[in-house]
Short mmCIF file of C-alpha atoms and ligand atoms in Angstrom, two decimals:
data_model
loop_
_atom_site.label_atom_id
_atom_site.label_comp_id
_atom_site.label_asym_id
_atom_site.label_seq_id
_atom_site.Cartn_x
_atom_site.Cartn_y
_atom_site.Cartn_z
CA UNK A 1 24.93 16.03 13.69
CA UNK A 2 26.07 12.57 14.76
CA UNK A 3 29.59 11.52 13.88
CA UNK A 4 29.58 8.37 11.78
CA UNK A 5 32.26 5.85 12.65
CA UNK A 6 32.60 4.33 9.21
CA UNK A 7 33.42 7.51 7.35
CA UNK A 8 34.37 10.16 9.92
CA UNK A 9 35.96 12.48 7.38
CA UNK A 10 33.47 12.26 4.61
CA UNK A 11 31.02 15.07 4.02
CA UNK A 12 28.72 12.71 2.09
CA UNK A 13 28.82 10.14 4.87
CA UNK A 14 27.90 12.68 7.50
CA UNK A 15 25.09 13.76 5.26
CA UNK A 16 23.43 10.34 5.38
CA UNK A 17 22.49 11.05 9.01
CA UNK A 18 19.92 13.52 7.72
CA UNK A 19 17.91 10.72 6.05
CA UNK A 20 15.35 8.39 7.62
CA UNK A 21 16.61 5.14 6.06
CA UNK A 22 14.01 2.43 5.32
CA UNK A 23 14.46 -1.07 6.76
CA UNK A 24 17.23 0.27 8.97
CA UNK A 25 17.63 0.49 12.72
CA UNK A 26 17.32 4.28 12.86
CA UNK A 27 19.09 4.65 16.18
CA UNK A 28 22.01 2.42 15.23
CA UNK A 29 22.37 4.27 11.94
CA UNK A 30 23.04 7.53 13.76
CA UNK A 31 26.03 5.82 15.37
CA UNK A 32 27.37 3.73 12.54
CA UNK A 33 26.36 5.48 9.35
CA UNK A 34 26.25 3.31 6.29
CA UNK A 35 27.88 2.41 3.02
CA UNK A 36 27.42 5.27 0.60
CA UNK A 37 27.28 4.16 -3.00
CA UNK A 38 28.60 6.52 -5.61
CA UNK A 39 28.51 4.80 -8.99
CA UNK A 40 27.69 1.63 -10.83
CA UNK A 41 28.90 -0.30 -13.86
CA UNK A 42 27.37 -3.59 -15.01
CA UNK A 43 26.87 -5.74 -11.90
CA UNK A 44 29.28 -3.60 -9.86
CA UNK A 45 28.82 -0.65 -7.52
CA UNK A 46 31.53 1.52 -5.99
CA UNK A 47 31.26 3.36 -2.70
CA UNK A 48 32.61 6.82 -1.90
CA UNK A 49 35.84 5.28 -0.61
CA UNK A 50 36.45 3.54 -3.92
CA UNK A 51 35.58 0.03 -2.69
CA UNK A 52 33.89 -2.12 -5.34
CA UNK A 53 31.08 -4.59 -4.63
CA UNK A 54 29.15 -7.10 -6.69
CA UNK A 55 25.52 -5.98 -6.42
CA UNK A 56 24.16 -9.45 -5.66
CA UNK A 57 20.61 -8.20 -5.05
CA UNK A 58 20.12 -5.94 -8.10
CA UNK A 59 19.59 -3.18 -5.55
CA UNK A 60 16.15 -4.05 -4.17
CA UNK A 61 15.46 -6.96 -6.58
CA UNK A 62 15.03 -4.48 -9.41
CA UNK A 63 18.11 -3.47 -11.42
CA UNK A 64 17.73 -6.32 -13.89
CA UNK A 65 19.94 -4.93 -16.64
CA UNK A 66 22.66 -3.67 -14.33
CA UNK A 67 24.31 -0.26 -14.56
CA UNK A 68 25.46 1.63 -17.64
CA UNK A 69 22.61 0.84 -20.05
CA UNK A 70 23.14 3.76 -22.40
CA UNK A 71 19.98 2.95 -24.38
CA UNK A 72 17.89 3.63 -21.29
CA UNK A 73 19.71 6.90 -20.66
CA UNK A 74 19.10 7.93 -24.29
CA UNK A 75 15.42 6.99 -24.14
CA UNK A 76 14.98 9.10 -20.99
CA UNK A 77 16.91 12.03 -22.46
CA UNK A 78 14.94 12.05 -25.70
CA UNK A 79 11.62 11.84 -23.87
CA UNK A 80 12.67 14.57 -21.44
CA UNK A 81 13.31 16.82 -24.41
CA UNK A 82 10.15 15.93 -26.31
CA UNK A 83 7.49 15.68 -23.60
CA UNK A 84 8.80 15.40 -20.04
CA UNK A 85 5.33 15.19 -18.54
CA UNK A 86 1.77 14.53 -19.43
CA UNK A 87 -1.01 12.68 -17.65
CA UNK A 88 -3.65 10.12 -18.45
CA UNK A 89 -6.72 11.66 -16.78
CA UNK A 90 -9.88 13.11 -18.35
CA UNK A 91 -9.47 11.33 -21.70
CA UNK A 92 -5.90 12.58 -22.24
CA UNK A 93 -3.18 10.17 -23.25
CA UNK A 94 0.33 10.06 -24.69
CA UNK A 95 2.36 7.83 -26.96
CA UNK A 96 4.93 6.45 -24.47
CA UNK A 97 2.17 5.08 -22.20
CA UNK A 98 0.15 3.74 -25.15
CA UNK A 99 3.15 1.96 -26.63
CA UNK A 100 4.11 0.44 -23.30
CA UNK A 101 0.56 -0.73 -22.54
CA UNK A 102 0.25 -2.36 -25.96
CA UNK A 103 3.57 -4.13 -25.56
CA UNK A 104 2.66 -5.39 -22.07
CA UNK A 105 -0.67 -6.77 -23.29
CA UNK A 106 1.17 -8.50 -26.12
CA UNK A 107 3.62 -10.27 -23.79
CA UNK A 108 1.16 -10.92 -20.92
CA UNK A 109 1.42 -14.55 -19.76
CA UNK A 110 -2.38 -15.01 -19.70
CA UNK A 111 -4.98 -13.05 -21.68
CA UNK A 112 -5.18 -9.53 -20.30
CA UNK A 113 -7.32 -6.65 -21.44
CA UNK A 114 -5.97 -3.37 -20.05
CA UNK A 115 -3.05 -1.79 -18.19
CA UNK A 116 -3.33 0.48 -15.16
CA UNK A 117 -0.19 2.50 -14.50
CA UNK A 118 1.23 3.71 -11.22
CA UNK A 119 4.67 4.43 -9.83
CA UNK A 120 5.69 1.59 -7.54
CA UNK A 121 4.93 -1.98 -6.63
CA UNK A 122 3.07 -0.75 -3.55
CA UNK A 123 0.82 1.50 -5.60
CA UNK A 124 0.28 -1.37 -8.03
CA UNK A 125 -0.92 -3.70 -5.27
CA UNK A 126 -2.90 -0.94 -3.60
CA UNK A 127 -4.58 -0.27 -6.94
CA UNK A 128 -5.30 -3.99 -7.40
CA UNK A 129 -7.02 -4.08 -3.99
CA UNK A 130 -9.03 -0.95 -4.82
CA UNK A 131 -9.98 -2.36 -8.21
CA UNK A 132 -11.05 -5.64 -6.60
CA UNK A 133 -13.36 -3.72 -4.28
CA UNK A 134 -14.72 -1.65 -7.17
CA UNK A 135 -15.22 -4.82 -9.18
CA UNK A 136 -17.34 -6.42 -6.45
CA UNK A 137 -19.42 -3.25 -6.12
CA UNK A 138 -20.06 -3.48 -9.82
CA UNK A 139 -21.04 -7.15 -9.40
CA UNK A 140 -23.54 -6.09 -6.72
CA UNK A 141 -21.58 -7.95 -4.03
CA UNK A 142 -20.17 -5.01 -2.04
CA UNK A 143 -19.74 -7.19 1.04
CA UNK A 144 -16.73 -8.79 -0.65
CA UNK A 145 -14.07 -6.64 1.05
CA UNK A 146 -11.63 -9.07 2.65
CA UNK A 147 -8.24 -9.91 1.19
CA UNK A 148 -6.23 -13.06 1.74
CA UNK A 149 -2.46 -13.31 1.36
CA UNK A 150 0.43 -15.18 2.96
CA UNK A 151 2.24 -14.70 6.21
CA UNK A 152 5.76 -13.53 5.22
CA UNK A 153 4.41 -12.12 1.95
CA UNK A 154 5.69 -8.75 0.92
CA UNK A 155 3.34 -6.68 -1.21
CA UNK A 156 4.61 -3.19 -0.41
CA UNK A 157 4.11 -0.40 2.05
CA UNK A 158 1.18 1.83 1.27
CA UNK A 159 -1.49 1.12 3.87
CA UNK A 160 -3.34 -1.53 1.87
CA UNK A 161 -0.12 -3.08 0.52
CA UNK A 162 1.42 -3.18 4.00
CA UNK A 163 -1.79 -4.84 5.24
CA UNK A 164 -1.52 -7.41 2.46
CA UNK A 165 2.09 -8.01 3.49
CA UNK A 166 2.60 -10.62 6.15
CA UNK A 167 5.70 -9.19 7.78
CA UNK A 168 5.75 -8.41 11.48
CA UNK A 169 7.96 -5.36 11.02
CA UNK A 170 5.55 -3.76 8.52
CA UNK A 171 2.70 -4.08 11.02
CA UNK A 172 4.22 -3.65 14.49
CA UNK A 173 3.56 -0.21 16.01
CA UNK A 174 1.83 0.95 12.81
CA UNK A 175 -1.52 -0.53 13.92
CA UNK A 176 -1.62 -2.75 10.84
CA UNK A 177 -2.90 -4.81 9.13
CA UNK A 178 -6.23 -3.10 8.51
CA UNK A 179 -9.28 -5.16 9.44
CA UNK A 180 -10.21 -7.72 6.84
CA UNK A 181 -6.67 -8.46 5.65
CA UNK A 182 -6.16 -12.15 6.42
CA UNK A 183 -3.00 -14.23 6.21
CA UNK A 184 -2.40 -17.93 5.67
CA UNK A 185 0.63 -20.18 6.11
CA UNK A 186 3.31 -19.59 3.46
CA UNK A 187 4.00 -22.52 1.12
CA UNK A 188 7.44 -23.22 2.54
CA UNK A 189 7.78 -26.97 2.84
CA UNK A 190 11.21 -26.98 4.53
CA UNK A 191 10.05 -24.76 7.41
CA UNK A 192 6.34 -25.42 7.73
CA UNK A 193 5.84 -29.11 6.90
CA UNK A 194 4.91 -31.36 9.81
CA UNK A 195 7.18 -34.24 10.71
CA UNK A 196 7.03 -36.96 8.03
CA UNK A 197 4.49 -34.96 5.99
CA UNK A 198 4.91 -35.47 2.24
CA UNK A 199 5.03 -32.45 -0.06
CA UNK A 200 1.66 -33.42 -1.45
CA UNK A 201 0.11 -33.73 2.00
CA UNK A 202 1.66 -30.41 2.96
CA UNK A 203 0.07 -28.56 0.02
CA UNK A 204 -3.28 -30.31 0.65
CA UNK A 205 -3.15 -29.16 4.27
CA UNK A 206 -2.42 -25.56 3.21
CA UNK A 207 -5.23 -25.66 0.65
CA UNK A 208 -7.59 -26.93 3.30
CA UNK A 209 -6.43 -24.13 5.64
CA UNK A 210 -7.42 -21.67 2.91
CA UNK A 211 -10.81 -23.28 2.39
CA UNK A 212 -11.50 -23.38 6.14
CA UNK A 213 -10.65 -19.68 6.39
CA UNK A 214 -12.91 -18.81 3.46
CA UNK A 215 -15.79 -20.75 5.00
CA UNK A 216 -15.32 -19.35 8.47
CA UNK A 217 -15.18 -15.75 7.15
CA UNK A 218 -17.91 -16.37 4.58
CA UNK A 219 -16.98 -16.70 0.92
CA UNK A 220 -19.30 -13.81 0.12
CA UNK A 221 -17.00 -11.50 2.13
CA UNK A 222 -13.74 -12.34 0.32
CA UNK A 223 -12.66 -10.06 -2.54
CA UNK A 224 -9.27 -11.37 -3.66
CA UNK A 225 -6.27 -13.58 -2.98
CA UNK A 226 -2.85 -11.99 -3.50
CA UNK A 227 0.28 -14.03 -4.05
CA UNK A 228 3.86 -13.60 -5.20
CA UNK A 229 4.41 -16.55 -7.58
CA UNK A 230 7.70 -17.03 -5.72
CA UNK A 231 7.88 -15.12 -2.46
CA UNK A 232 10.86 -12.75 -2.42
CA UNK A 233 11.30 -10.67 0.72
CA UNK A 234 9.78 -13.42 2.88
CA UNK A 235 12.88 -15.53 2.23
CA UNK A 236 12.72 -16.60 -1.46
CA UNK A 237 10.05 -19.24 -0.93
CA UNK A 238 9.37 -21.46 -3.95
CA UNK A 239 6.01 -23.19 -3.47
CA UNK A 240 5.94 -26.94 -4.16
CA UNK A 241 4.71 -27.80 -7.67
CA UNK A 242 1.37 -29.07 -6.40
CA UNK A 243 0.54 -25.92 -4.41
CA UNK A 244 -1.02 -23.48 -6.83
CA UNK A 245 -3.19 -26.06 -8.59
CA UNK A 246 -4.93 -26.81 -5.30
CA UNK A 247 -5.18 -23.15 -4.28
CA UNK A 248 -6.60 -22.09 -7.63
CA UNK A 249 -9.26 -24.81 -7.53
CA UNK A 250 -10.50 -23.35 -4.23
CA UNK A 251 -10.38 -19.75 -5.45
CA UNK A 252 -12.42 -20.73 -8.52
CA UNK A 253 -14.90 -22.68 -6.39
CA UNK A 254 -15.63 -19.57 -4.29
CA UNK A 255 -15.26 -17.09 -7.16
CA UNK A 256 -12.37 -15.19 -5.51
CA UNK A 257 -10.17 -12.96 -7.68
CA UNK A 258 -6.52 -13.94 -8.00
CA UNK A 259 -3.85 -11.23 -8.09
CA UNK A 260 -0.30 -12.24 -8.96
CA UNK A 261 2.24 -9.85 -7.47
CA UNK A 262 5.02 -10.13 -10.03
CA UNK A 263 6.92 -7.10 -8.78
CA UNK A 264 10.05 -9.25 -8.38
CA UNK A 265 9.30 -12.24 -10.60
CA UNK A 266 8.33 -10.58 -13.91
CA UNK A 267 10.64 -10.01 -16.86
CA UNK A 268 12.86 -13.04 -16.83
CA UNK A 269 13.83 -13.35 -13.19
CA UNK A 270 12.53 -16.92 -12.76
CA UNK A 271 13.58 -18.20 -16.20
CA UNK A 272 10.37 -17.23 -17.99
CA UNK A 273 9.19 -13.77 -18.92
CA UNK A 274 6.67 -14.05 -16.05
CA UNK A 275 6.56 -15.98 -12.78
CA UNK A 276 2.91 -16.66 -13.62
CA UNK A 277 4.20 -19.00 -16.35
CA UNK A 278 6.86 -20.56 -14.11
CA UNK A 279 4.30 -21.37 -11.43
CA UNK A 280 1.33 -22.03 -13.72
CA UNK A 281 -1.04 -19.34 -12.45
CA UNK A 282 -4.24 -18.00 -14.00
CA UNK A 283 -4.48 -14.55 -12.36
CA UNK A 284 -7.17 -11.93 -13.00
CA UNK A 285 -4.64 -9.16 -12.37
CA UNK A 286 -0.84 -9.05 -12.47
CA UNK A 287 1.26 -6.38 -10.77
CA UNK A 288 4.59 -5.51 -12.41
CA UNK A 289 7.20 -2.94 -11.35
CA UNK A 290 10.95 -3.04 -10.60
CA UNK A 291 12.35 -4.87 -13.67
CA UNK A 292 9.74 -3.15 -15.85
CA UNK A 293 12.16 -0.23 -16.18
CA UNK A 294 15.16 -2.13 -14.84
CA UNK A 295 14.74 0.34 -11.96
CA UNK A 296 16.10 3.21 -14.03
CA UNK A 297 12.90 5.15 -13.26
CA UNK A 298 9.90 4.46 -11.03
CA UNK A 299 6.95 2.86 -12.80
CA UNK A 300 4.50 0.01 -12.24
CA UNK A 301 1.89 -1.61 -14.41
CA UNK A 302 -1.16 -3.56 -13.32
CA UNK A 303 -2.49 -5.94 -15.95
CA UNK A 304 -6.27 -6.37 -15.73
CA UNK A 305 -8.27 -9.08 -17.48
CA UNK A 306 -11.47 -8.46 -19.44
CA UNK A 307 -13.72 -9.87 -16.72
CA UNK A 308 -12.47 -7.24 -14.27
CA UNK A 309 -12.19 -4.42 -16.78
CA UNK A 310 -15.71 -4.85 -18.15
CA UNK A 311 -17.12 -4.62 -14.62
CA UNK A 312 -15.10 -1.58 -13.54
CA UNK A 313 -15.92 0.19 -16.81
CA UNK A 314 -19.65 -0.27 -16.04
CA UNK A 315 -19.13 1.01 -12.52
CA UNK A 316 -17.21 4.10 -13.67
CA UNK A 317 -20.07 4.83 -16.05
CA UNK A 318 -22.51 4.68 -13.18
CA UNK A 319 -20.39 6.92 -10.93
CA UNK A 320 -19.23 9.24 -13.69
CA UNK A 321 -15.46 8.61 -13.63
CA UNK A 322 -13.06 5.92 -12.48
CA UNK A 323 -11.95 7.63 -9.29
CA UNK A 324 -8.48 6.16 -8.88
CA UNK A 325 -5.72 8.51 -10.02
CA UNK A 326 -2.08 9.40 -9.50
CA UNK A 327 -0.41 12.50 -10.95
CA UNK A 328 2.44 10.44 -12.36
CA UNK A 329 0.52 7.38 -13.65
CA UNK A 330 2.26 6.25 -16.83
CA UNK A 331 4.75 9.12 -16.62
CA UNK A 332 6.05 9.54 -20.20
CA UNK A 333 9.75 9.40 -19.32
CA UNK A 334 9.32 6.29 -17.16
CA UNK A 335 7.07 4.68 -19.77
CA UNK A 336 9.53 5.36 -22.57
CA UNK A 337 12.38 3.88 -20.50
CA UNK A 338 10.21 0.85 -19.68
CA UNK A 339 9.45 0.22 -23.37
CA UNK A 340 13.16 0.43 -24.14
CA UNK A 341 13.87 -1.97 -21.27
CA UNK A 342 11.40 -4.49 -22.72
CA UNK A 343 13.10 -4.15 -26.11
CA UNK A 344 16.49 -4.87 -24.53
CA UNK A 345 15.08 -7.98 -22.78
CA UNK A 346 13.95 -9.26 -26.16
CA UNK A 347 16.89 -8.21 -28.32
CA UNK A 348 19.53 -9.36 -25.83
CA UNK A 349 17.60 -12.60 -25.21
CA UNK A 350 17.65 -12.05 -21.47
CA UNK A 351 15.16 -14.86 -20.71
CA UNK A 352 17.26 -17.32 -22.68
CA UNK A 353 20.37 -16.09 -20.85
CA UNK A 354 18.69 -16.69 -17.48
CA UNK A 355 17.60 -20.17 -18.59
CA UNK A 356 21.13 -20.99 -19.72
CA UNK A 357 22.75 -19.69 -16.52
CA UNK A 358 20.18 -21.10 -14.05
CA UNK A 359 21.70 -24.59 -13.70
CA UNK A 360 25.16 -23.14 -13.01
CA UNK A 361 23.88 -20.45 -10.64
CA UNK A 362 21.58 -22.69 -8.60
CA UNK A 363 24.00 -25.62 -8.91
CA UNK A 364 26.81 -23.51 -7.41
CA UNK A 365 24.58 -22.58 -4.48
CA UNK A 366 23.38 -26.17 -4.06
CA UNK A 367 27.01 -27.29 -3.88
CA UNK A 368 27.11 -25.31 -0.63
CA UNK A 369 24.65 -27.77 0.94
CA UNK A 370 27.74 -29.62 2.08
CA UNK A 371 28.70 -26.59 4.19
CA UNK A 372 27.92 -27.08 7.91
CA UNK A 373 25.71 -23.96 8.03
CA UNK A 374 23.56 -24.46 4.93
CA UNK A 375 20.20 -26.11 5.61
CA UNK A 376 18.31 -25.36 2.41
CA UNK A 377 19.01 -23.83 -1.00
CA UNK A 378 15.94 -22.80 -2.96
CA UNK A 379 15.31 -20.77 -6.07
CA UNK A 380 14.33 -20.47 -9.71
CA UNK A 381 16.10 -18.66 -12.52
CA UNK A 382 18.42 -16.08 -10.99
CA UNK A 383 16.51 -15.76 -7.72
CA UNK A 384 17.63 -17.81 -4.73
CA UNK A 385 17.68 -18.13 -0.97
CA UNK A 386 20.18 -19.98 1.20
CA UNK A 387 18.89 -20.78 4.68
CA UNK A 388 21.48 -21.04 7.43
CA UNK A 389 20.65 -23.37 10.31
CA UNK A 390 22.13 -24.30 13.67
CA UNK A 391 21.56 -28.02 13.09
CA UNK A 392 21.06 -29.49 9.64
CA UNK A 393 19.50 -32.79 10.69
CA UNK A 394 16.77 -31.25 12.84
CA UNK A 395 16.57 -28.04 10.73
CA UNK A 396 16.96 -26.19 14.02
CA UNK A 397 17.19 -22.44 13.46
CA UNK A 398 19.70 -20.19 15.20
CA UNK A 399 18.50 -18.07 18.08
CA UNK A 400 17.30 -14.86 16.41
CA UNK A 401 19.39 -12.79 18.84
CA UNK A 402 22.55 -14.27 17.35
CA UNK A 403 21.77 -12.45 14.09
CA UNK A 404 23.67 -15.04 12.09
CA UNK A 405 22.20 -13.98 8.73
CA UNK A 406 23.04 -10.36 9.39
CA UNK A 407 26.60 -11.29 10.29
CA UNK A 408 26.94 -13.34 7.11
CA UNK A 409 25.90 -10.46 4.83
CA UNK A 410 28.20 -8.11 6.72
CA UNK A 411 31.06 -10.48 6.00
CA UNK A 412 29.98 -10.74 2.36
CA UNK A 413 30.04 -6.97 2.19
CA UNK A 414 33.53 -6.99 3.68
CA UNK A 415 34.55 -9.34 0.85
CA UNK A 416 32.93 -7.07 -1.75
CA UNK A 417 29.53 -8.65 -2.27
CA UNK A 418 26.17 -7.08 -1.44
CA UNK A 419 23.51 -9.60 -0.39
CA UNK A 420 20.48 -9.41 1.89
CA UNK A 421 19.66 -11.33 5.04
CA UNK A 422 16.03 -12.26 5.64
CA UNK A 423 16.37 -13.63 9.13
CA UNK A 424 18.95 -16.35 8.53
CA UNK A 425 18.10 -16.78 4.85
CA UNK A 426 20.59 -15.09 2.56
CA UNK A 427 18.91 -13.92 -0.63
CA UNK A 428 20.41 -13.67 -4.10
CA UNK A 429 18.96 -11.70 -6.99
CA UNK A 430 21.87 -10.61 -9.22
CA UNK A 431 21.36 -8.48 -12.32
CA UNK A 432 20.10 -10.75 -15.12
CA UNK A 433 23.06 -9.73 -17.28
CA UNK A 434 25.51 -11.46 -14.93
CA UNK A 435 27.94 -13.79 -16.71
CA UNK A 436 29.13 -17.23 -15.66
CA UNK A 437 32.57 -15.93 -14.64
CA UNK A 438 30.93 -13.22 -12.55
CA UNK A 439 28.78 -15.90 -10.86
CA UNK A 440 32.03 -17.74 -10.01
CA UNK A 441 33.38 -14.59 -8.37
CA UNK A 442 30.11 -14.01 -6.51
CA UNK A 443 30.13 -17.58 -5.18
CA UNK A 444 33.76 -17.35 -4.05
CA UNK A 445 32.98 -14.21 -2.06
CA UNK A 446 29.87 -15.78 -0.55
CA UNK A 447 31.84 -18.89 0.44
CA UNK A 448 34.33 -16.67 2.30
CA UNK A 449 31.44 -15.01 4.12
CA UNK A 450 29.98 -18.40 5.02
CA UNK A 451 33.30 -19.60 6.40
CA UNK A 452 33.68 -16.41 8.45
CA UNK A 453 30.17 -16.98 9.80
CA UNK A 454 30.95 -20.59 10.72
CA UNK A 455 33.98 -19.35 12.62
CA UNK A 456 31.78 -16.83 14.46
CA UNK A 457 29.12 -19.35 15.49
CA UNK A 458 31.76 -21.87 16.62
CA UNK A 459 33.40 -19.33 18.94
C1 LIG B 501 6.73 -8.74 -4.36
C2 LIG B 501 6.75 -7.27 -4.07
N1 LIG B 501 5.62 -6.57 -4.18
C3 LIG B 501 5.59 -5.25 -3.96
C4 LIG B 501 6.72 -4.56 -3.60
C5 LIG B 501 6.66 -3.09 -3.33
O1 LIG B 501 7.25 -2.39 -4.37
P1 LIG B 501 7.71 -0.88 -4.16
O2 LIG B 501 8.81 -0.88 -3.16
O3 LIG B 501 8.12 -0.45 -5.55
O4 LIG B 501 6.53 -0.12 -3.69
C6 LIG B 501 7.93 -5.24 -3.49
C7 LIG B 501 9.17 -4.55 -3.11
O5 LIG B 501 10.16 -5.15 -2.77
C8 LIG B 501 7.94 -6.64 -3.72
O6 LIG B 501 9.06 -7.35 -3.58
#
C-alpha cells in the first residue's frame, strides 16, 4: 500500500488509497493521499487531524441545510423502523413516495403532472432522455433520437448523462459522447462573445447557432434540449437575460422537448425555489436531486408534464408496462428525508434567507473585482463563480499548465475553506443556512487565498 505524505501515521489516511476517487488524478492520489473528513456541524467540516474548514461548496453543490439537521436524522430513523424498504413497481406504492410526489407537484414552478423517482442526478437525466425517446415513439416519430445540450454542461455520468454533458474529461478515453448527442456554445458572454458584440447580439448568434444545427440535423431527428438554468460544474455560467427567450422560441418552433436540469439550482439555490423561475423557463421535464434531500440520502425526482405523461402512459399500455425501473426508485427512507427537507425549507424560510443574503454574498465577491487576478464575478442567489485571469483588460486566460485555479483552492484549503476550481474559475455554493457573519469569514479566507495566488503568479 502506498505511503501517503499528508498523513503518514494515520490508519484512515492510508485506507483512502484503496478507493478509486472520482474527479481525482488517480496516480497523484497514490502519492499524496487526500484530506479525510471526519465530521460536520452547520457549514463546517473537520478532518481527521482536527482541522476545521468552511464547506464553501456544500460538498458537491448539495448539502443545502448543512450538517447536524436532527429533524432529517429523526425522519430517517423513524422510517427505517417503520418500513426501511419498499418499491414502486407492479402497482405497489408507499406513503413516503406518495407524500413527496404530491408535495413536489404542488411546488413545481410550472404545471407538472407526475414524478418519476430515481437515486441521483445522473439517473434523473438518463431517465429524462429515455422518457423523451419513449415519448417520441408514442407520438409516432421514432426518428427523434438526438439530444442537444451545451458544451461545458454537466448532466451527470451514466452513459446518456455523460453524453449530454459537454465536458472533455467525461468523454476522453471513454469513447463518449454517444452518437446523436450534440453540443452548442454555452451562454457565457464574458468568454464567448465576439469583440464588440452586444449581449443581445451574442444571444441572437447563439440562438441562430441552435437553429442552424437543428436544420442541418433535421428537426424531425431531435428529441430534446437539456439545459441547466444556470450552469454549475461548467464554471457557474449565468446566461444573459435575453438567452432563454430566444432559445425557447426555437424549441417551440421545431416542437423539441425542453428538459431543465435543476440538480444544482432547485430548492432555493438561485433565490427562488427553482432555477426555472429565476431564468424564466417553460420546461416539459425538470430533474431535481442534491438539495431535494439536502444530500442526507441519495434521491432524485424527475417532474413530467401532462403532455409527456399522457403519451408515455399510452405507450406503456401498448407495450404492457413502462419498462424503466430501478430497485431503489423512491426509496422510502430517502423519500421521507426529502419530504422533511422540503418542510424545513418552508418553515425556516430558506428561500427568503437566500434572497436576503444574496446582495451581501454576491456584493462581497464583486468587491474582489478590484483584485488584480479577478476578471469576472458571476452568480445568482448563493451560487457564484469567480474567474481568475492573466490580464483583465484583454480577458486573457492563464496558461492551463500553470493550474492557477487549482493553486488558489489549495491555498483556500490551507486557510480553512473548501472551494472548487473549474479551470481558473473558483466556484462557491455554500450551505443555504450560512449567516452573514459566516460569509464574512468565508470571504476573508478566500481573499487570503487570492493574495497567495497573486504572489505565486508574480514569482
Ligand atoms: C447539473 C447537474 N446535473 C446532474 C448531476 C449529476 O448528479 P449525480 O452526481 O447525483 O448523479 C450533477 C452533479 O453535480 C449536476 O451538477
